Coordinates of N, CA and C in Angstrom, one line a residue:
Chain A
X1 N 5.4 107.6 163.5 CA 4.7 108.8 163.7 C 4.3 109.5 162.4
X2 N 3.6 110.4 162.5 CA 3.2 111.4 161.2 C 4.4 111.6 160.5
X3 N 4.4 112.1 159.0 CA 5.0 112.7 158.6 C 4.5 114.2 158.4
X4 N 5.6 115.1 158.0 CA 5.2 116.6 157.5 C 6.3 116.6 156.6
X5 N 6.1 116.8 155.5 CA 7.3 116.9 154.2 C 7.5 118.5 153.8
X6 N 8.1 119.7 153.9 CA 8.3 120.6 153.5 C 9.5 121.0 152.3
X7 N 8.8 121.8 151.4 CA 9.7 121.8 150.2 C 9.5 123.4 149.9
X8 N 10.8 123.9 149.3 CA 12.4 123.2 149.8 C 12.8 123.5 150.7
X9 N 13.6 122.6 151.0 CA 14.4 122.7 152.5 C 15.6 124.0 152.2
X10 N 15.6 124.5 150.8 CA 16.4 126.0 151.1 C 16.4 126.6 149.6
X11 N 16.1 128.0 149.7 CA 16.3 128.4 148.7 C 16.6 129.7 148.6
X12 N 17.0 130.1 147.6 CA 18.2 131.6 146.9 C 17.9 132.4 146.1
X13 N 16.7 133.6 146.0 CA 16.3 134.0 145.2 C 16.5 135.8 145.3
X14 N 16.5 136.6 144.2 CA 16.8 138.4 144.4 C 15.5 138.6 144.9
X15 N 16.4 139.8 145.4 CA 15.0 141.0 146.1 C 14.1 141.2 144.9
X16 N 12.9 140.9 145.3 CA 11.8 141.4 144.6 C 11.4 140.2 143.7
X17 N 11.4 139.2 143.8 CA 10.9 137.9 143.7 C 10.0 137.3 145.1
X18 N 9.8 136.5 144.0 CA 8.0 135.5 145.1 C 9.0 134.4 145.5
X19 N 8.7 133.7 146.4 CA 9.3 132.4 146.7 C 8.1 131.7 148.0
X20 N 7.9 130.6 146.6 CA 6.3 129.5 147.3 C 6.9 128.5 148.6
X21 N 6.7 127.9 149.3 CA 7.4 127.1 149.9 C 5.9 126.7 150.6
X22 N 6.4 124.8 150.5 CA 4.8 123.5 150.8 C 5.2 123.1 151.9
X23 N 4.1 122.8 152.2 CA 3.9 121.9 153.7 C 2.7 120.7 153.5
X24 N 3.4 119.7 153.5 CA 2.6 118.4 153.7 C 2.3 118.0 154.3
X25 N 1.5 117.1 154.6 CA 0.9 116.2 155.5 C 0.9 114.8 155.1
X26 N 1.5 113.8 155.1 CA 2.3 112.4 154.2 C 1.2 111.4 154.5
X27 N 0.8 111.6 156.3 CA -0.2 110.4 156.0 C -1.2 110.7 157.1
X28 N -1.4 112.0 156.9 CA -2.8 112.2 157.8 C -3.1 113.4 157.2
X29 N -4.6 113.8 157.6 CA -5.2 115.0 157.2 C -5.0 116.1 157.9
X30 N -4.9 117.4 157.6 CA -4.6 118.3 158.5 C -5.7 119.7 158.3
X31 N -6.0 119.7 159.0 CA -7.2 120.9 159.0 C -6.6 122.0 159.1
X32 N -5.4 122.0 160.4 CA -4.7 123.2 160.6 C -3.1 123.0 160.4
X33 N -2.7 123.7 159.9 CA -0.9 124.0 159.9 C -0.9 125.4 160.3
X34 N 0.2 125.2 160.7 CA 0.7 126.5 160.9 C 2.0 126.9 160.3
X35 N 2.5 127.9 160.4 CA 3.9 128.5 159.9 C 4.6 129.6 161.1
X36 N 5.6 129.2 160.8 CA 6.6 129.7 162.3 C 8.2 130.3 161.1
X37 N 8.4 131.3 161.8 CA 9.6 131.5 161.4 C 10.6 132.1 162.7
X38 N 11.6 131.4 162.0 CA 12.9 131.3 163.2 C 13.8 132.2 162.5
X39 N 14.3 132.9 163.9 CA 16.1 133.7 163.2 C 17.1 132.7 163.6
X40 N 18.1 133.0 163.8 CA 19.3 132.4 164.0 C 19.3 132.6 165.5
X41 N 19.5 131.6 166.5 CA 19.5 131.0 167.5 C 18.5 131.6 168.3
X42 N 17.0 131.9 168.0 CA 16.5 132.4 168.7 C 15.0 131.5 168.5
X43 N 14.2 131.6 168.6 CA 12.4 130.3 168.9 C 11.7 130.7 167.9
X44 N 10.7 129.7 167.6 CA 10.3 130.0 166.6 C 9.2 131.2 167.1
X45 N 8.6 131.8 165.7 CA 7.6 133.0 166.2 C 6.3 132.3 165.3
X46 N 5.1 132.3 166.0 CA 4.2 131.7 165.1 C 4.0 133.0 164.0
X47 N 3.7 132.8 162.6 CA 3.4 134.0 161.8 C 1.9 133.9 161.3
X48 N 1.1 132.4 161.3 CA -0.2 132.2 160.9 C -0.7 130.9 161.3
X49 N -1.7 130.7 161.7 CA -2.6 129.5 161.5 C -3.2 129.4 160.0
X50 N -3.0 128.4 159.6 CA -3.7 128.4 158.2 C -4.8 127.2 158.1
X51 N -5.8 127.4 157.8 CA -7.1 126.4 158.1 C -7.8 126.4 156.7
X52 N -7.9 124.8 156.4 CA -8.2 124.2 155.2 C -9.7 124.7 155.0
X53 N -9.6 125.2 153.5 CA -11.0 125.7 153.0 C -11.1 127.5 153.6
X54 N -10.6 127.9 154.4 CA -10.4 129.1 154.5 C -9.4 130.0 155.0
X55 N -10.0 131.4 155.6 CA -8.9 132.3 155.2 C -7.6 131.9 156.2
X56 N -6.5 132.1 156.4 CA -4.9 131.9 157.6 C -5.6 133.3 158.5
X57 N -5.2 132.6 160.0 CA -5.1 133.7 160.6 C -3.5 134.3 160.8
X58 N -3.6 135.5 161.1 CA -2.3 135.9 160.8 C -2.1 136.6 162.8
X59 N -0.9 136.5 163.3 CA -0.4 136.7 164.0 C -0.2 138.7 164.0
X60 N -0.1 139.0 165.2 CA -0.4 140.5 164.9 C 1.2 140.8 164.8
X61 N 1.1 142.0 163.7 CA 2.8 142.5 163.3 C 3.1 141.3 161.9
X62 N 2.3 140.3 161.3 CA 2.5 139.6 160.0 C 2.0 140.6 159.2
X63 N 2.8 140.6 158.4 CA 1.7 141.3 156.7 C 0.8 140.5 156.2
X64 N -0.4 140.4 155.8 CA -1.3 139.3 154.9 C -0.6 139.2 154.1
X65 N -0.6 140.3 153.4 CA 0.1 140.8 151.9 C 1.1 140.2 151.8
X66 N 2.1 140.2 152.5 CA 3.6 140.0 151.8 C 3.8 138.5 152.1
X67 N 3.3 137.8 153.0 CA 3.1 136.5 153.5 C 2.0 135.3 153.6
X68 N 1.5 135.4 151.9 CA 0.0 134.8 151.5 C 0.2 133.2 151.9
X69 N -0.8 132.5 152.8 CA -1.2 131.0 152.9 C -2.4 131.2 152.5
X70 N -1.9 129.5 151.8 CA -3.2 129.2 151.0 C -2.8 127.4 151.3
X71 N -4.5 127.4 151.8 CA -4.7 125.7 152.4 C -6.1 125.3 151.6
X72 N -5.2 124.8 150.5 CA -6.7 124.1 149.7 C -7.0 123.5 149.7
X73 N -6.5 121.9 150.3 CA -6.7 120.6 150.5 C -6.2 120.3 152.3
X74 N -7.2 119.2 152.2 CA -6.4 118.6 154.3 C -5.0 118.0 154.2
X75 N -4.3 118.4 152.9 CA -2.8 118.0 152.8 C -1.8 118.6 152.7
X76 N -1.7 120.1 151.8 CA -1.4 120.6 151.7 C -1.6 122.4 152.0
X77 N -0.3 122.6 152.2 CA -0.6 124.3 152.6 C 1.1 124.9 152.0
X78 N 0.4 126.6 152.0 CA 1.5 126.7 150.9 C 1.4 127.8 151.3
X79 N 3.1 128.7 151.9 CA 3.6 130.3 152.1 C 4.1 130.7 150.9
X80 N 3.4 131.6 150.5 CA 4.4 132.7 149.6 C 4.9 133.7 149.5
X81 N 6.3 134.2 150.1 CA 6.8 135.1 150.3 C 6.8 136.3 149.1
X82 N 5.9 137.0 149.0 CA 5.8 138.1 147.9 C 6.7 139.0 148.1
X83 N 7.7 139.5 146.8 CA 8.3 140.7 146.6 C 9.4 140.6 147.6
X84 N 9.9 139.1 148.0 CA 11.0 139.3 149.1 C 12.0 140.6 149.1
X85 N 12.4 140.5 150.2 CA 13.7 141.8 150.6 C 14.3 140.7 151.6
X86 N 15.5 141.2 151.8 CA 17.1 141.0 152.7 C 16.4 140.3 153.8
X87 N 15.5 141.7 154.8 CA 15.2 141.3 156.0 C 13.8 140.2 156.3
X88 N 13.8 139.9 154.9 CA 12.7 138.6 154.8 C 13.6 136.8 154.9
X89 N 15.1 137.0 154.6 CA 15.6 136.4 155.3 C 15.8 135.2 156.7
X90 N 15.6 133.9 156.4 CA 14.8 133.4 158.0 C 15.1 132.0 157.4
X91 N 14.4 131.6 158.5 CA 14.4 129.5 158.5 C 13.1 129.6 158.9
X92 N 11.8 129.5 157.8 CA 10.6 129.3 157.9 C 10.7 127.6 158.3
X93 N 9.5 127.6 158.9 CA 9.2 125.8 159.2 C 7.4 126.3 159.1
X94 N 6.9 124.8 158.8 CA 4.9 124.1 159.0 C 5.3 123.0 160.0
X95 N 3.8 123.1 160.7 CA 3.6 122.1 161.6 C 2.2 121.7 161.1
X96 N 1.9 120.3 161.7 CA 0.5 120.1 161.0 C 0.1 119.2 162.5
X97 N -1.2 119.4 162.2 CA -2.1 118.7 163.8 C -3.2 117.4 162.5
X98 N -3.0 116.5 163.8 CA -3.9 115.6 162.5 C -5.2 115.7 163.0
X99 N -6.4 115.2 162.1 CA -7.5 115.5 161.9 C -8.2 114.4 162.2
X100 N -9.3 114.4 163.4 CA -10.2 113.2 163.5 C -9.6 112.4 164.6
X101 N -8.9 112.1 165.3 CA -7.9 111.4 166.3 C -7.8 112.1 167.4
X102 N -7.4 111.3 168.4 CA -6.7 111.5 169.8 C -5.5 111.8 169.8
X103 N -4.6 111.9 168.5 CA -3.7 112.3 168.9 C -3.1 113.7 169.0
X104 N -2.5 114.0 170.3 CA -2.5 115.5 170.6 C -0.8 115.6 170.6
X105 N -0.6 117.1 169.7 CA 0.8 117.5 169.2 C 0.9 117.8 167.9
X106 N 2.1 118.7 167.7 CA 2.1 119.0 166.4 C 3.0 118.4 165.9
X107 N 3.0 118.2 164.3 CA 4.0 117.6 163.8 C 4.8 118.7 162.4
X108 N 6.2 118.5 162.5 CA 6.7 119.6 162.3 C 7.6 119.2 160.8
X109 N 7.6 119.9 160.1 CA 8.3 119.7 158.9 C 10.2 120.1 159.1
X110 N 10.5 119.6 157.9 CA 12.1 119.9 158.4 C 12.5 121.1 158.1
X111 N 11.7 122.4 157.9 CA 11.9 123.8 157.4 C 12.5 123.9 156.4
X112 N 12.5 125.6 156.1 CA 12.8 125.7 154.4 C 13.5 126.9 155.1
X113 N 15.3 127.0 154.7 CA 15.8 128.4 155.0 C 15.7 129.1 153.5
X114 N 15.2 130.7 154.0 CA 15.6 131.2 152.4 C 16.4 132.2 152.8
X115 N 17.2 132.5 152.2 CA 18.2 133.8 151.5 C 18.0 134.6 150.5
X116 N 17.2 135.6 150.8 CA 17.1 136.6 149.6 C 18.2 137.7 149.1
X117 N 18.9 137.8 148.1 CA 19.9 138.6 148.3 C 19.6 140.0 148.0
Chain B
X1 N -2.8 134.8 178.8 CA -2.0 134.0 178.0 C -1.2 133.1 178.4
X2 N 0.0 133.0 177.9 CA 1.0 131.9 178.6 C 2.3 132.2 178.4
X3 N 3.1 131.9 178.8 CA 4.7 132.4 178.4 C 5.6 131.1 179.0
X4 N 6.5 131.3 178.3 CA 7.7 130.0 178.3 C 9.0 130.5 178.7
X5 N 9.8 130.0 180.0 CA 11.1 130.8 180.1 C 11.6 129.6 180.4
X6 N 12.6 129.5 179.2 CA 14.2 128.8 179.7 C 15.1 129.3 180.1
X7 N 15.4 129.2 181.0 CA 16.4 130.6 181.3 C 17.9 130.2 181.1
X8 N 18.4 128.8 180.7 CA 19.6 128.7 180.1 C 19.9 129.0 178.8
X9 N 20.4 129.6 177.9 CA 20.5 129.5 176.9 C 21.5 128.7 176.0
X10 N 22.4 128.6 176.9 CA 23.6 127.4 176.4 C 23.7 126.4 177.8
X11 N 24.1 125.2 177.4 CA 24.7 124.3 178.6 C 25.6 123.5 178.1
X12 N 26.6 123.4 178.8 CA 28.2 122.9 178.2 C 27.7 122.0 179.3
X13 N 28.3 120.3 178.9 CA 28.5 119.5 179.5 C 29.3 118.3 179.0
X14 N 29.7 116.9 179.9 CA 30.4 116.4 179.3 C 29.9 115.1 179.1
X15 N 30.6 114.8 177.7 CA 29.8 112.7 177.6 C 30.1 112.3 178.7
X16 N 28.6 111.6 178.9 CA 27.8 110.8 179.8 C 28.3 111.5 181.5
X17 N 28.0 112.3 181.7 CA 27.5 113.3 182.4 C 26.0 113.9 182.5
X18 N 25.3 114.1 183.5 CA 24.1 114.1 183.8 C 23.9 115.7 183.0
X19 N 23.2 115.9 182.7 CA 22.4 117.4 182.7 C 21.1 117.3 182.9
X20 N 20.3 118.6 183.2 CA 19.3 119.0 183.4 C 18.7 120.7 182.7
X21 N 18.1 120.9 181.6 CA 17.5 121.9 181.1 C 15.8 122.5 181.5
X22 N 16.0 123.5 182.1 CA 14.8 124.1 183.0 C 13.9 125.1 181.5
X23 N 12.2 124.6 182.4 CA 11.7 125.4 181.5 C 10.7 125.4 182.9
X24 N 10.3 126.4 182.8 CA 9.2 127.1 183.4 C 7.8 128.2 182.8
X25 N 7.0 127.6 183.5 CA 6.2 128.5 182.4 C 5.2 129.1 182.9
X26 N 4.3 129.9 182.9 CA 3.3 130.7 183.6 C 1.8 130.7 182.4
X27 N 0.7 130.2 183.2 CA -0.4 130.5 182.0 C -1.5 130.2 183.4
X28 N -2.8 130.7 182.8 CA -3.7 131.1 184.0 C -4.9 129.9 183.9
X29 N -4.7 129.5 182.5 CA -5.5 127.9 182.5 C -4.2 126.7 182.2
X30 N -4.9 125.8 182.1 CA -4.4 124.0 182.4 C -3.8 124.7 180.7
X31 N -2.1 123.5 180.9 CA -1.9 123.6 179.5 C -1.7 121.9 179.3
X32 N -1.0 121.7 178.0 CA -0.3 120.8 177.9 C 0.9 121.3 177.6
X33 N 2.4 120.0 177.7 CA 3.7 120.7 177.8 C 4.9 119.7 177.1
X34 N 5.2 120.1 176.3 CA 6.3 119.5 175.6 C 7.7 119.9 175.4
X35 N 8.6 119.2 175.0 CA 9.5 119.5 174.5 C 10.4 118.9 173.1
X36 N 10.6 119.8 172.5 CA 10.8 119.3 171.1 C 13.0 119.6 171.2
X37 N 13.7 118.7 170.0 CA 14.7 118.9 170.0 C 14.8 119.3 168.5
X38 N 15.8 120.1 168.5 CA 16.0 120.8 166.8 C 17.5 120.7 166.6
X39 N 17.9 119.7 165.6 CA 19.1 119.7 165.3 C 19.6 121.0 163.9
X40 N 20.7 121.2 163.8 CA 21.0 122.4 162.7 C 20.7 122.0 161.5
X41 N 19.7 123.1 161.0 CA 18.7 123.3 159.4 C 18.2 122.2 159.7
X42 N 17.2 121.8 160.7 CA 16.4 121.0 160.3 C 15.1 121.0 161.3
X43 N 13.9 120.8 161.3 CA 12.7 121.4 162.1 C 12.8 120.3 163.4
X44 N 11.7 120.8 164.0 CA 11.9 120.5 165.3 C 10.9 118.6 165.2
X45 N 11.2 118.5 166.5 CA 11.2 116.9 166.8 C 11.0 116.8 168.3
X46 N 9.4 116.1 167.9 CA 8.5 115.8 169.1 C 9.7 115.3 170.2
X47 N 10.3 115.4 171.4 CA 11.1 114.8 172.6 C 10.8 114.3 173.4
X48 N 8.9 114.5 174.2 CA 8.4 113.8 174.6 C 7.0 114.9 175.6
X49 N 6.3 114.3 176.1 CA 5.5 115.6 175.8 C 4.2 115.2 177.7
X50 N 3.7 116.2 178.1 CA 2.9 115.8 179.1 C 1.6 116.1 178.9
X51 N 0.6 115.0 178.7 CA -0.5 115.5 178.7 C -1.6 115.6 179.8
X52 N -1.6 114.3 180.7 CA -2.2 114.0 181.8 C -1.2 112.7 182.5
X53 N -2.4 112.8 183.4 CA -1.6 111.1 184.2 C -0.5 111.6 185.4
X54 N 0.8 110.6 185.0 CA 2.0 110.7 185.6 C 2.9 111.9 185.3
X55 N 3.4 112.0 186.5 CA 4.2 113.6 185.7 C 5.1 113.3 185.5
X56 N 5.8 112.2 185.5 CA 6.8 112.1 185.3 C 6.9 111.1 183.4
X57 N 7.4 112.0 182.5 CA 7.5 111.4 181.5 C 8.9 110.9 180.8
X58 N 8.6 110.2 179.6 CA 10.4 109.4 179.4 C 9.9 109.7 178.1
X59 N 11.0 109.5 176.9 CA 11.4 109.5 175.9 C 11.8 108.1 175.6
X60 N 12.0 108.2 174.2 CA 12.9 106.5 173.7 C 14.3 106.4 174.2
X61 N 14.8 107.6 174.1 CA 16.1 107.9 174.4 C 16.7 108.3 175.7
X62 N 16.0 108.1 176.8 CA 16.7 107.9 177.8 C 16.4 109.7 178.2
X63 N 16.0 111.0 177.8 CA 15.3 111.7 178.0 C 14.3 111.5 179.2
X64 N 13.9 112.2 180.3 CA 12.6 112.2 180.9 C 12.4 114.2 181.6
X65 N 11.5 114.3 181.8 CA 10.9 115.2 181.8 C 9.5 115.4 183.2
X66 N 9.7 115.9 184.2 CA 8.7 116.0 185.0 C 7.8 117.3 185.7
X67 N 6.6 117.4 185.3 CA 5.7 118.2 185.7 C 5.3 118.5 186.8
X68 N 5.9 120.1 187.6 CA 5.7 120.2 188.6 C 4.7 121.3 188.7
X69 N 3.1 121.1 188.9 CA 2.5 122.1 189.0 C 2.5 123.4 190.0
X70 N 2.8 122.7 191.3 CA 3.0 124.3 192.1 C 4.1 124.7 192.1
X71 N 5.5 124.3 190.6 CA 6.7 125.1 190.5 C 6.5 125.4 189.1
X72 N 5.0 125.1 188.6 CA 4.7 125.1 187.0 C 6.6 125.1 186.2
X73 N 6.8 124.3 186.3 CA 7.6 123.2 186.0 C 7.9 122.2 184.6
X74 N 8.5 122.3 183.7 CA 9.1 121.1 183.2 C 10.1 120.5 182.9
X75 N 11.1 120.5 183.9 CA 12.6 120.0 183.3 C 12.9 119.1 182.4
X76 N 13.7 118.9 181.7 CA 14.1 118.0 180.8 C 15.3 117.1 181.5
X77 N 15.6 116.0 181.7 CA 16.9 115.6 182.6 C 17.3 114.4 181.6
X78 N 18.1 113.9 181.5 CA 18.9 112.8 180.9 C 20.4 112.7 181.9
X79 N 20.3 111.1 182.2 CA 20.9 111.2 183.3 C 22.5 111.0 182.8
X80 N 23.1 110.7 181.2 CA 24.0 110.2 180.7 C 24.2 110.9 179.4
X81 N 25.0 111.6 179.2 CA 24.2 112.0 177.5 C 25.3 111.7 176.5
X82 N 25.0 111.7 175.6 CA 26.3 111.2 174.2 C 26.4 112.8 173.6
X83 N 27.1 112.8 172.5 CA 28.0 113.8 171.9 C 26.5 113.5 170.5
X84 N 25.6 112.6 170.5 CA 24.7 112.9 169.5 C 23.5 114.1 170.1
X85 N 23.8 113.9 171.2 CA 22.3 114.7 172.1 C 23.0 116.4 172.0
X86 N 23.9 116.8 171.3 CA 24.0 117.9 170.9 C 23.1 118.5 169.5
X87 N 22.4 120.2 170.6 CA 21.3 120.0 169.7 C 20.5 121.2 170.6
X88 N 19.9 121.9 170.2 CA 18.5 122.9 170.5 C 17.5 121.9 170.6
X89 N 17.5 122.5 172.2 CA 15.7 122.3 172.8 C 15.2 122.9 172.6
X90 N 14.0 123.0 172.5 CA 13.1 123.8 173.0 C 12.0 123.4 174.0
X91 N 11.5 123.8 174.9 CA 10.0 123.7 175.7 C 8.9 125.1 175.1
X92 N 7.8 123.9 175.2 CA 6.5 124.8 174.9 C 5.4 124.1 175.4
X93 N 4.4 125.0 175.3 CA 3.3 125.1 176.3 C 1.9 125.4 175.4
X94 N 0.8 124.6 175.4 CA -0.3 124.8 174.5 C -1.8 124.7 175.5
X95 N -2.8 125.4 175.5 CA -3.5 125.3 176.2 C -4.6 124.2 176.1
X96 N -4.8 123.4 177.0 CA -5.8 122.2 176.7 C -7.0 123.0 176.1
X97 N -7.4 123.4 176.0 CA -8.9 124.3 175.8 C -8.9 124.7 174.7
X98 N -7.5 125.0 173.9 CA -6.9 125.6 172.7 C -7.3 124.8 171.6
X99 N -8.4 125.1 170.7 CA -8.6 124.1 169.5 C -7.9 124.6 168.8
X100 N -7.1 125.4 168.3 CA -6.3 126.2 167.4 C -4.5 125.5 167.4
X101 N -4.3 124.6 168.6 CA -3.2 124.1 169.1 C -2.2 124.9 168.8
X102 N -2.6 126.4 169.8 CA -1.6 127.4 169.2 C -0.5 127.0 170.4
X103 N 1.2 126.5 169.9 CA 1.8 126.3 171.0 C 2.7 127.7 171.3
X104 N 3.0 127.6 172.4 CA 3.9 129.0 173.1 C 5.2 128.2 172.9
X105 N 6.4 128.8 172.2 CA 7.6 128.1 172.3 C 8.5 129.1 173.3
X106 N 9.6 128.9 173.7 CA 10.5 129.2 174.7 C 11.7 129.5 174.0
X107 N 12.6 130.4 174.7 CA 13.3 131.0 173.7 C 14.7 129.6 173.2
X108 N 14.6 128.4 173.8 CA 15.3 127.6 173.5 C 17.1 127.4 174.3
X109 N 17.4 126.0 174.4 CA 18.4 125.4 175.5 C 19.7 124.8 174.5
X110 N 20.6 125.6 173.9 CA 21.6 125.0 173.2 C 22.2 123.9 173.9
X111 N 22.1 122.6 173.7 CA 23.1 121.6 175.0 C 24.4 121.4 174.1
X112 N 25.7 121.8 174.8 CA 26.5 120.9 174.0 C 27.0 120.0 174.6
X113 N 27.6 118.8 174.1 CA 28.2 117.7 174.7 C 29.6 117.4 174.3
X114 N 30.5 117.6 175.5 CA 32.0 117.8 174.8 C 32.7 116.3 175.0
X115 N 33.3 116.1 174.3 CA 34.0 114.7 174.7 C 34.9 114.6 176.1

C-alpha cells in the first residue's frame, strides 16, 4: 500500500518557539494532505486541507497564523506550529490521498506528538 | 453534513472471544465508510473500508465489517480476537461526491483484549 512518512514522530520544544513537522508521500503523488490533530483519547479533528501549489484550507476555529501549511511539491507538505504555547500541545498526524488513480482512501502518516513546555 | 457515533468508548473482552464495535452514522448524501485502527503514538491504519458492491466487507485479519443502509450502519465484528487486536478504532465516513476526501471521524472504540 502507499506510504506517508512523517517527521518527527515527537518533539520537545519552549513556549515561544516554531516547530516544522513533514508529511510525505513515499510513492505516490499527493495533491491533497491534510492535517488532523488528536488529544489524548479522543478522534482526530481535521485542522486543514492543504493543496499542492496553493493556499490550505483551514477548518473553522484553526488560526492561519499560528498553524502555517505549506504544499510545494505533490510530495511533500509541511505544519508549522508558530510561537507554540502549552495548550498547543497534541499528537498532530497528515494523511495523503493519491493523485491520478482509483484508488479511494486516505493514507495516514505515523504522527508527530509535540510537547511544548 | 455527516456525523459519526460510536457509542462504545471502551470494550473489555477476552482472547478469542467474539466482539463487535458499533458505528453508526447519519449524512443526507451516499457516503463511503471505513474503519481505521490506531495503535499507541502511532497514526491510524486503513482496517478495511466500504465502497460499493457487497456490504459485507473482510480485512486480512480476520476483521469484517457490514453495511447496513436502512440502520446506516457499520459494525466492525471479529469473530476471535488475540491480545494483539488491542488498540483504537476508529469509524469514519467521507462523502462520495467529496473531492476534498474530507473524512468525518468518530469519537473512537478502545478494544481491550484480556488474557
Amino acid at each position: 500500500g502507499a506510504v506517508v512518512s512523517q517527521h518527527p514522530s515527537w518533539v520537545i520544544c519552549k513556549s515561544g518557539t516554531s516547530v516544522k513537522i513533514e508529511c510525505r508521500s513515499l510513492d505516490f503523488q499527493a495533491t491533497t494532505m491534510f492535517w488532523y490533530r488528536q488529544f489524548p483519547k479522543q478522534s482526530l479533528m481535521l485542522m486543514a486541507t492543504s493543496n499542492e501549489g496553493s493556499k490550505a484550507t483551514y477548518e473553522q476555529g484553526v488560526e492561519k497564523d499560528k498553524f502555517l501549511i505549506n504544499h510545494a511539491s505533490l510530495t511533500l507538505s509541511t505544519l508549522t506550529v508558530t510561537s507554540a504555547h502549552p495548550e498547543d500541545s497534541s499528537f498532530y498526524i497528515c494523511s495523503a490521498r493519491a493523485t491520478g488513480t482509483v484508488r479511494i482512501g486516505l493514507f495516514f502518516g505515523s504522527g508527530t506528538q509535540l510537547s511544548v513546555l | 453534513a455527516q456525523s459519526v457515533t460510536q457509542l462504545d468508548s471502551q470494550v473489555p473482552v477476552f482472547e478469542e472471544a467474539p466482539v463487535e464495535l458499533r458505528c453508526n452514522y447519519s449524512s443526507s448524501v451516499s457516503v463511503y465508510l471505513f474503519w481505521y485502527v490506531q495503535y499507541p503514538n502511532q497514526g491510524l491504519q486503513l482496517l478495511l473500508k466500504y465502497l460499493s458492491g457487497s456490504t459485507l466487507v473482510e480485512s486480512i485479519n480476520g476483521f469484517e465489517a457490514e453495511f447496513n443502509k436502512s440502520q446506516t450502519s457499520f459494525h466492525l465484528r471479529k469473530p476471535s480476537v488475540h491480545i494483539s487486536d488491542t488498540a483504537e478504532y476508529f469509524c469514519a465516513v467521507s462523502p462520495t461526491t467529496s473531492g476534498t476526501y474530507k473524512y468525518i471521524f468518530g469519537t473512537g472504540t478502545r478494544l481491550k483484549v484480556l488474557a
